[in-house]
Amino acid sequence: MTERNEAQEPQAPATLAGRTILMSGGSRGIGLAIALRAARDGANVAVMAKTGEPHPKLEGTVYTAAEQIEAAGGMALPIVGDVRNDDDVASAVDATVEAFGGIDVVVNNASAIDLSKTPDVDMKRYDLMADINVRGTFMLSKFALEALRASPNPHILTLSPPLNLAPKWAGLHLAYTMAKYGMSLTTLGLAEELEDDGVAVNSLWPATLIDTAAIRNMPGGSRLVQAARSPEIVADAAHAVLVRPSRSCTGNFYTDEQVLREEGVTDLTRYSLGVPEDRLVPDIFL
């Protein structure tokens, strides 16, 4: 987790005011928390997600997210689109540039999860995870590159884990592990490829379980989230990364705890949902 580029650059302002973020997903959960943290600075946030109409089991749409972003102090652009669809992604990039004049940050937040063992995973679910997690992350990053290169402090931040090659994680849920590690390989490769362009490319992963609708809807999820942290810990960590100078902050696989400690935050209890710190459930892949 060492920073790969140690060049000393002028400090970026510790705010996202006036900067433009294009995020995949973001109508709820961690993505929405990141968007709202940026909005409190006065950022422009374009949210691309499939949920244009209310979901029977999941709260939030791109439109309710946009309302919350603007109420928090930002400017919002709700975009109904599928990160698996080439035309939708290209249109989202174009719409964001047209609305706000450019793109400073891409947040690859959209992700599908299925923790089934290999004999049990449905191949449609396999394809869904591969298409959203890997292809979607690659495509959104690729299509936004021209706009990012024009930014004074460009960042790509992907919500994916460190590349932990301990056999345990592949053996537990191979299909999902391959999909999430594909996102992380995109970070690894783009950080190397874009280093000379000054585009920061990093991954961020929670050190503990996070209370999200996706977790609550899993078997036993309502019990699991009692030992989780709130999405705001990831949002605060993402904010801290995205205001760092891009040329001296790339190629990292951060955890939220690591970032906040680097920022001098030592007390994380405000993010807990009631249980003592030593009873929090660690996230997978760590």
mmCIF file of C-alpha atoms in Angstrom:
data_model
loop_
_atom_site.group_PDB
_atom_site.id
_atom_site.type_symbol
_atom_site.label_atom_id
_atom_site.label_comp_id
_atom_site.label_asym_id
_atom_site.label_seq_id
_atom_site.Cartn_x
_atom_site.Cartn_y
_atom_site.Cartn_z
ATOM 1 C CA MET A 1 0.000 0.000 0.000
ATOM 2 C CA THR A 2 2.928 2.309 -0.616
ATOM 3 C CA GLU A 3 2.396 5.342 -2.758
ATOM 4 C CA ARG A 4 4.089 4.702 -6.092
ATOM 5 C CA ASN A 5 4.744 8.278 -7.144
ATOM 6 C CA GLU A 6 6.602 10.276 -4.525
ATOM 7 C CA ALA A 7 7.149 13.431 -6.581
ATOM 8 C CA GLN A 8 6.501 16.592 -4.636
ATOM 9 C CA GLU A 9 3.704 18.558 -6.278
ATOM 10 C CA PRO A 10 1.833 21.697 -5.252
ATOM 11 C CA GLN A 11 -0.854 20.823 -2.741
ATOM 12 C CA ALA A 12 -4.352 20.436 -4.124
ATOM 13 C CA PRO A 13 -7.040 22.350 -2.251
ATOM 14 C CA ALA A 14 -8.572 20.207 0.508
ATOM 15 C CA THR A 15 -12.023 20.654 -0.976
ATOM 16 C CA LEU A 16 -14.039 19.331 -3.890
ATOM 17 C CA ALA A 17 -15.792 22.667 -4.395
ATOM 18 C CA GLY A 18 -16.484 23.255 -8.070
ATOM 19 C CA ARG A 19 -15.059 19.902 -9.099
ATOM 20 C CA THR A 20 -17.066 17.427 -11.152
ATOM 21 C CA ILE A 21 -17.536 13.785 -10.216
ATOM 22 C CA LEU A 22 -19.015 11.105 -12.468
ATOM 23 C CA MET A 23 -20.074 8.065 -10.466
ATOM 24 C CA SER A 24 -21.464 4.704 -11.485
ATOM 25 C CA GLY A 25 -24.188 3.582 -9.105
ATOM 26 C CA GLY A 26 -24.690 6.034 -6.271
ATOM 27 C CA SER A 27 -28.445 6.019 -5.804
ATOM 28 C CA ARG A 28 -27.950 4.490 -2.336
ATOM 29 C CA GLY A 29 -25.381 3.072 0.078
ATOM 30 C CA ILE A 30 -21.671 3.838 -0.090
ATOM 31 C CA GLY A 31 -21.904 5.593 -3.450
ATOM 32 C CA LEU A 32 -24.578 7.989 -2.228
ATOM 33 C CA ALA A 33 -22.587 8.679 0.940
ATOM 34 C CA ILE A 34 -19.537 9.592 -1.183
ATOM 35 C CA ALA A 35 -21.700 11.833 -3.367
ATOM 36 C CA LEU A 36 -23.204 13.619 -0.362
ATOM 37 C CA ARG A 37 -19.779 14.202 1.198
ATOM 38 C CA ALA A 38 -18.601 15.796 -2.035
ATOM 39 C CA ALA A 39 -21.818 17.807 -2.273
ATOM 40 C CA ARG A 40 -21.169 19.362 1.113
ATOM 41 C CA ASP A 41 -18.055 20.902 -0.429
ATOM 42 C CA GLY A 42 -20.088 22.258 -3.338
ATOM 43 C CA ALA A 43 -19.085 19.642 -5.915
ATOM 44 C CA ASN A 44 -20.927 18.773 -9.109
ATOM 45 C CA VAL A 45 -21.993 15.118 -9.032
ATOM 46 C CA ALA A 46 -23.296 13.139 -11.994
ATOM 47 C CA VAL A 47 -24.843 9.867 -10.857
ATOM 48 C CA MET A 48 -25.332 7.149 -13.459
ATOM 49 C CA ALA A 49 -27.460 4.241 -12.268
ATOM 50 C CA LYS A 50 -30.144 1.900 -13.580
ATOM 51 C CA THR A 51 -32.687 2.807 -10.909
ATOM 52 C CA GLY A 52 -34.889 5.462 -12.444
ATOM 53 C CA GLU A 53 -38.045 4.093 -10.847
ATOM 54 C CA PRO A 54 -38.434 2.980 -7.216
ATOM 55 C CA HIS A 55 -37.288 -0.592 -6.561
ATOM 56 C CA PRO A 56 -39.592 -2.812 -4.468
ATOM 57 C CA LYS A 57 -36.744 -3.893 -2.165
ATOM 58 C CA LEU A 58 -34.164 -1.103 -2.409
ATOM 59 C CA GLU A 59 -34.573 2.529 -1.434
ATOM 60 C CA GLY A 60 -33.482 5.333 -3.714
ATOM 61 C CA THR A 61 -33.336 6.258 -7.389
ATOM 62 C CA VAL A 62 -30.979 8.494 -9.350
ATOM 63 C CA TYR A 63 -33.569 11.249 -8.917
ATOM 64 C CA THR A 64 -33.855 10.973 -5.141
ATOM 65 C CA ALA A 65 -30.052 10.870 -4.992
ATOM 66 C CA ALA A 66 -29.910 14.077 -7.048
ATOM 67 C CA GLU A 67 -32.368 15.751 -4.673
ATOM 68 C CA GLN A 68 -30.203 14.801 -1.695
ATOM 69 C CA ILE A 69 -27.019 15.971 -3.430
ATOM 70 C CA GLU A 70 -28.511 19.385 -4.132
ATOM 71 C CA ALA A 71 -29.956 19.645 -0.620
ATOM 72 C CA ALA A 72 -26.432 18.977 0.705
ATOM 73 C CA GLY A 73 -25.017 21.902 -1.293
ATOM 74 C CA GLY A 74 -23.889 20.358 -4.566
ATOM 75 C CA MET A 75 -25.072 20.386 -8.155
ATOM 76 C CA ALA A 76 -26.505 17.101 -9.416
ATOM 77 C CA LEU A 77 -27.011 15.407 -12.755
ATOM 78 C CA PRO A 78 -29.128 12.241 -12.554
ATOM 79 C CA ILE A 79 -28.445 9.841 -15.426
ATOM 80 C CA VAL A 80 -30.463 6.676 -15.923
ATOM 81 C CA GLY A 81 -28.113 4.219 -17.590
ATOM 82 C CA ASP A 82 -26.537 0.784 -17.457
ATOM 83 C CA VAL A 83 -22.780 0.630 -16.914
ATOM 84 C CA ARG A 84 -22.786 -2.548 -19.028
ATOM 85 C CA ASN A 85 -24.030 -0.653 -22.080
ATOM 86 C CA ASP A 86 -21.419 1.104 -24.229
ATOM 87 C CA ASP A 87 -23.790 3.781 -25.494
ATOM 88 C CA ASP A 88 -25.115 4.531 -21.996
ATOM 89 C CA VAL A 89 -21.610 5.027 -20.635
ATOM 90 C CA ALA A 90 -20.517 7.200 -23.558
ATOM 91 C CA SER A 91 -23.677 9.281 -23.198
ATOM 92 C CA ALA A 92 -23.097 9.689 -19.451
ATOM 93 C CA VAL A 93 -19.590 11.020 -20.070
ATOM 94 C CA ASP A 94 -20.837 13.411 -22.763
ATOM 95 C CA ALA A 95 -23.751 14.620 -20.628
ATOM 96 C CA THR A 96 -21.474 15.279 -17.655
ATOM 97 C CA VAL A 97 -19.004 17.272 -19.743
ATOM 98 C CA GLU A 98 -21.835 19.228 -21.345
ATOM 99 C CA ALA A 99 -23.503 20.002 -18.011
ATOM 100 C CA PHE A 100 -20.430 20.899 -15.985
ATOM 101 C CA GLY A 101 -17.663 21.628 -18.491
ATOM 102 C CA GLY A 102 -15.462 18.625 -17.741
ATOM 103 C CA ILE A 103 -14.779 15.698 -15.429
ATOM 104 C CA ASP A 104 -12.321 15.785 -12.537
ATOM 105 C CA VAL A 105 -13.160 12.516 -10.801
ATOM 106 C CA VAL A 106 -14.513 9.136 -11.841
ATOM 107 C CA VAL A 107 -15.817 6.928 -9.041
ATOM 108 C CA ASN A 108 -16.340 3.299 -10.042
ATOM 109 C CA ASN A 109 -18.914 2.373 -7.452
ATOM 110 C CA ALA A 110 -21.349 0.103 -9.321
ATOM 111 C CA SER A 111 -20.880 -3.538 -8.372
ATOM 112 C CA ALA A 112 -22.822 -6.796 -8.244
ATOM 113 C CA ILE A 113 -22.309 -9.443 -5.576
ATOM 114 C CA ASP A 114 -22.998 -13.182 -5.356
ATOM 115 C CA LEU A 115 -21.034 -15.191 -2.816
ATOM 116 C CA SER A 116 -22.128 -18.588 -4.152
ATOM 117 C CA LYS A 117 -19.671 -21.436 -4.464
ATOM 118 C CA THR A 118 -18.757 -22.495 -7.998
ATOM 119 C CA PRO A 119 -21.307 -25.363 -8.277
ATOM 120 C CA ASP A 120 -24.108 -23.057 -7.142
ATOM 121 C CA VAL A 121 -23.433 -19.824 -8.995
ATOM 122 C CA ASP A 122 -25.813 -19.187 -11.867
ATOM 123 C CA MET A 123 -23.949 -18.253 -15.046
ATOM 124 C CA LYS A 124 -26.255 -15.272 -15.555
ATOM 125 C CA ARG A 125 -25.074 -14.000 -12.171
ATOM 126 C CA TYR A 126 -21.476 -14.711 -13.194
ATOM 127 C CA ASP A 127 -21.951 -12.668 -16.358
ATOM 128 C CA LEU A 128 -23.666 -9.883 -14.417
ATOM 129 C CA MET A 129 -20.737 -9.582 -12.003
ATOM 130 C CA ALA A 130 -18.153 -9.739 -14.777
ATOM 131 C CA ASP A 131 -19.992 -7.153 -16.880
ATOM 132 C CA ILE A 132 -20.765 -4.651 -14.120
ATOM 133 C CA ASN A 133 -17.682 -5.007 -11.955
ATOM 134 C CA VAL A 134 -14.894 -5.544 -14.473
ATOM 135 C CA ARG A 135 -16.138 -4.362 -17.846
ATOM 136 C CA GLY A 136 -18.102 -1.455 -16.382
ATOM 137 C CA THR A 137 -15.129 -0.197 -14.383
ATOM 138 C CA PHE A 138 -12.807 -0.495 -17.364
ATOM 139 C CA MET A 139 -15.259 1.155 -19.758
ATOM 140 C CA LEU A 140 -16.258 4.121 -17.601
ATOM 141 C CA SER A 141 -12.595 4.833 -16.843
ATOM 142 C CA LYS A 142 -11.639 4.483 -20.523
ATOM 143 C CA PHE A 143 -14.433 6.669 -21.878
ATOM 144 C CA ALA A 144 -13.713 9.443 -19.350
ATOM 145 C CA LEU A 145 -9.962 9.613 -20.000
ATOM 146 C CA GLU A 146 -10.026 12.514 -22.447
ATOM 147 C CA ALA A 147 -11.973 14.662 -20.007
ATOM 148 C CA LEU A 148 -9.844 13.579 -17.040
ATOM 149 C CA ARG A 149 -6.615 14.521 -18.805
ATOM 150 C CA ALA A 150 -7.925 18.090 -19.063
ATOM 151 C CA SER A 151 -8.502 18.339 -15.293
ATOM 152 C CA PRO A 152 -5.924 20.028 -13.047
ATOM 153 C CA ASN A 153 -6.263 17.256 -10.443
ATOM 154 C CA PRO A 154 -7.794 14.156 -12.051
ATOM 155 C CA HIS A 155 -8.686 11.057 -10.039
ATOM 156 C CA ILE A 156 -10.155 7.637 -10.712
ATOM 157 C CA LEU A 157 -11.299 5.915 -7.525
ATOM 158 C CA THR A 158 -12.591 2.345 -7.655
ATOM 159 C CA LEU A 159 -14.339 0.607 -4.771
ATOM 160 C CA SER A 160 -12.425 -2.644 -4.917
ATOM 161 C CA PRO A 161 -10.138 -4.609 -2.597
ATOM 162 C CA PRO A 162 -6.385 -5.077 -2.363
ATOM 163 C CA LEU A 163 -5.138 -7.864 -4.645
ATOM 164 C CA ASN A 164 -4.820 -10.426 -1.859
ATOM 165 C CA LEU A 165 -3.782 -13.647 -3.577
ATOM 166 C CA ALA A 166 -4.191 -15.845 -0.522
ATOM 167 C CA PRO A 167 -6.034 -18.932 -1.860
ATOM 168 C CA LYS A 168 -8.701 -18.503 0.827
ATOM 169 C CA TRP A 169 -10.500 -15.730 -1.036
ATOM 170 C CA ALA A 170 -10.600 -17.490 -4.390
ATOM 171 C CA GLY A 171 -11.797 -20.648 -2.710
ATOM 172 C CA LEU A 172 -14.614 -18.998 -0.784
ATOM 173 C CA HIS A 173 -16.460 -17.391 -3.717
ATOM 174 C CA LEU A 174 -14.453 -17.700 -6.917
ATOM 175 C CA ALA A 175 -16.851 -15.942 -9.280
ATOM 176 C CA TYR A 176 -17.194 -12.862 -7.068
ATOM 177 C CA THR A 177 -13.488 -12.805 -6.233
ATOM 178 C CA MET A 178 -12.565 -12.770 -9.923
ATOM 179 C CA ALA A 179 -15.028 -9.954 -10.565
ATOM 180 C CA LYS A 180 -13.772 -7.754 -7.721
ATOM 181 C CA TYR A 181 -10.119 -8.488 -8.475
ATOM 182 C CA GLY A 182 -10.789 -7.515 -12.087
ATOM 183 C CA MET A 183 -11.732 -4.079 -10.788
ATOM 184 C CA SER A 184 -8.521 -3.964 -8.763
ATOM 185 C CA LEU A 185 -6.427 -5.042 -11.755
ATOM 186 C CA THR A 186 -7.911 -2.073 -13.594
ATOM 187 C CA THR A 187 -6.539 0.156 -10.848
ATOM 188 C CA LEU A 188 -3.133 -1.516 -11.024
ATOM 189 C CA GLY A 189 -2.901 -1.223 -14.802
ATOM 190 C CA LEU A 190 -4.323 2.263 -15.260
ATOM 191 C CA ALA A 191 -2.135 3.681 -12.486
ATOM 192 C CA GLU A 192 0.914 2.502 -14.434
ATOM 193 C CA GLU A 193 -0.480 3.508 -17.817
ATOM 194 C CA LEU A 194 -1.601 7.000 -16.780
ATOM 195 C CA GLU A 195 1.232 7.939 -14.427
ATOM 196 C CA ASP A 196 2.861 10.308 -16.915
ATOM 197 C CA ASP A 197 -0.514 11.957 -17.560
ATOM 198 C CA GLY A 198 -0.893 12.773 -13.872
ATOM 199 C CA VAL A 199 -4.179 10.903 -13.510
ATOM 200 C CA ALA A 200 -4.378 9.342 -10.039
ATOM 201 C CA VAL A 201 -5.849 5.844 -10.042
ATOM 202 C CA ASN A 202 -6.563 4.219 -6.680
ATOM 203 C CA SER A 203 -8.806 1.643 -5.032
ATOM 204 C CA LEU A 204 -10.601 2.007 -1.718
ATOM 205 C CA TRP A 205 -12.037 -0.800 0.398
ATOM 206 C CA PRO A 206 -13.698 -0.839 3.830
ATOM 207 C CA ALA A 207 -11.758 -2.484 6.619
ATOM 208 C CA THR A 208 -15.020 -3.639 8.193
ATOM 209 C CA LEU A 209 -18.456 -4.608 7.013
ATOM 210 C CA ILE A 210 -20.543 -1.583 5.950
ATOM 211 C CA ASP A 211 -24.267 -1.223 6.524
ATOM 212 C CA THR A 212 -25.785 -1.203 3.027
ATOM 213 C CA ALA A 213 -28.994 -2.434 1.439
ATOM 214 C CA ALA A 214 -27.016 -5.082 -0.439
ATOM 215 C CA ILE A 215 -25.798 -6.565 2.852
ATOM 216 C CA ARG A 216 -29.206 -6.264 4.521
ATOM 217 C CA ASN A 217 -30.788 -8.206 1.660
ATOM 218 C CA MET A 218 -28.353 -11.107 2.017
ATOM 219 C CA PRO A 219 -29.309 -14.128 4.152
ATOM 220 C CA GLY A 220 -28.683 -13.079 7.753
ATOM 221 C CA GLY A 221 -27.979 -9.537 6.616
ATOM 222 C CA SER A 222 -30.060 -7.802 9.269
ATOM 223 C CA ARG A 223 -27.941 -9.518 11.907
ATOM 224 C CA LEU A 224 -24.645 -8.872 10.113
ATOM 225 C CA VAL A 225 -25.106 -5.111 9.841
ATOM 226 C CA GLN A 226 -25.383 -4.816 13.599
ATOM 227 C CA ALA A 227 -21.611 -5.356 13.608
ATOM 228 C CA ALA A 228 -20.945 -2.982 10.727
ATOM 229 C CA ARG A 229 -19.946 0.651 10.284
ATOM 230 C CA SER A 230 -21.906 3.333 8.495
ATOM 231 C CA PRO A 231 -21.138 4.211 4.854
ATOM 232 C CA GLU A 232 -19.886 7.618 6.006
ATOM 233 C CA ILE A 233 -16.505 6.142 6.942
ATOM 234 C CA VAL A 234 -15.888 5.191 3.316
ATOM 235 C CA ALA A 235 -17.220 8.560 2.175
ATOM 236 C CA ASP A 236 -14.837 10.484 4.434
ATOM 237 C CA ALA A 237 -11.919 8.322 3.289
ATOM 238 C CA ALA A 238 -12.844 8.797 -0.367
ATOM 239 C CA HIS A 239 -12.999 12.562 0.126
ATOM 240 C CA ALA A 240 -9.544 12.546 1.715
ATOM 241 C CA VAL A 241 -8.093 10.658 -1.263
ATOM 242 C CA LEU A 242 -9.814 12.762 -3.917
ATOM 243 C CA VAL A 243 -8.457 16.068 -2.608
ATOM 244 C CA ARG A 244 -4.857 14.817 -2.636
ATOM 245 C CA PRO A 245 -2.544 15.935 -5.457
ATOM 246 C CA SER A 246 -3.034 13.405 -8.226
ATOM 247 C CA ARG A 247 0.630 13.167 -9.243
ATOM 248 C CA SER A 248 1.720 12.074 -5.773
ATOM 249 C CA CYS A 249 -1.162 9.743 -4.983
ATOM 250 C CA THR A 250 -1.596 6.857 -7.406
ATOM 251 C CA GLY A 251 -1.451 3.084 -7.571
ATOM 252 C CA ASN A 252 -2.685 2.523 -4.019
ATOM 253 C CA PHE A 253 -5.080 -0.018 -2.556
ATOM 254 C CA TYR A 254 -6.317 1.861 0.469
ATOM 255 C CA THR A 255 -8.606 0.813 3.281
ATOM 256 C CA ASP A 256 -10.865 3.418 4.805
ATOM 257 C CA GLU A 257 -9.137 3.026 8.186
ATOM 258 C CA GLN A 258 -5.705 3.548 6.623
ATOM 259 C CA VAL A 259 -6.722 6.759 4.863
ATOM 260 C CA LEU A 260 -8.332 8.261 7.941
ATOM 261 C CA ARG A 261 -5.317 7.416 10.104
ATOM 262 C CA GLU A 262 -3.125 9.187 7.544
ATOM 263 C CA GLU A 263 -5.435 12.179 8.000
ATOM 264 C CA GLY A 264 -4.903 12.082 11.756
ATOM 265 C CA VAL A 265 -8.267 10.532 12.660
ATOM 266 C CA THR A 266 -7.731 8.090 15.517
ATOM 267 C CA ASP A 267 -11.234 7.692 16.942
ATOM 268 C CA LEU A 268 -13.483 5.787 14.531
ATOM 269 C CA THR A 269 -16.228 4.980 17.001
ATOM 270 C CA ARG A 270 -18.600 7.549 15.526
ATOM 271 C CA TYR A 271 -18.912 5.336 12.440
ATOM 272 C CA SER A 272 -19.920 2.253 14.429
ATOM 273 C CA LEU A 273 -23.553 1.281 14.738
ATOM 274 C CA GLY A 274 -23.501 0.281 18.370
ATOM 275 C CA VAL A 275 -21.185 -2.667 18.940
ATOM 276 C CA PRO A 276 -17.695 -2.199 20.432
ATOM 277 C CA GLU A 277 -14.854 -1.797 17.962
ATOM 278 C CA ASP A 278 -13.457 -5.238 18.759
ATOM 279 C CA ARG A 279 -16.750 -6.850 17.694
ATOM 280 C CA LEU A 280 -16.929 -5.255 14.250
ATOM 281 C CA VAL A 281 -16.952 -7.768 11.375
ATOM 282 C CA PRO A 282 -13.896 -7.423 9.108
ATOM 283 C CA ASP A 283 -14.668 -7.091 5.420
ATOM 284 C CA ILE A 284 -13.632 -9.817 2.997
ATOM 285 C CA PHE A 285 -10.359 -9.901 1.027
ATOM 286 C CA LEU A 286 -8.312 -8.439 3.919
#
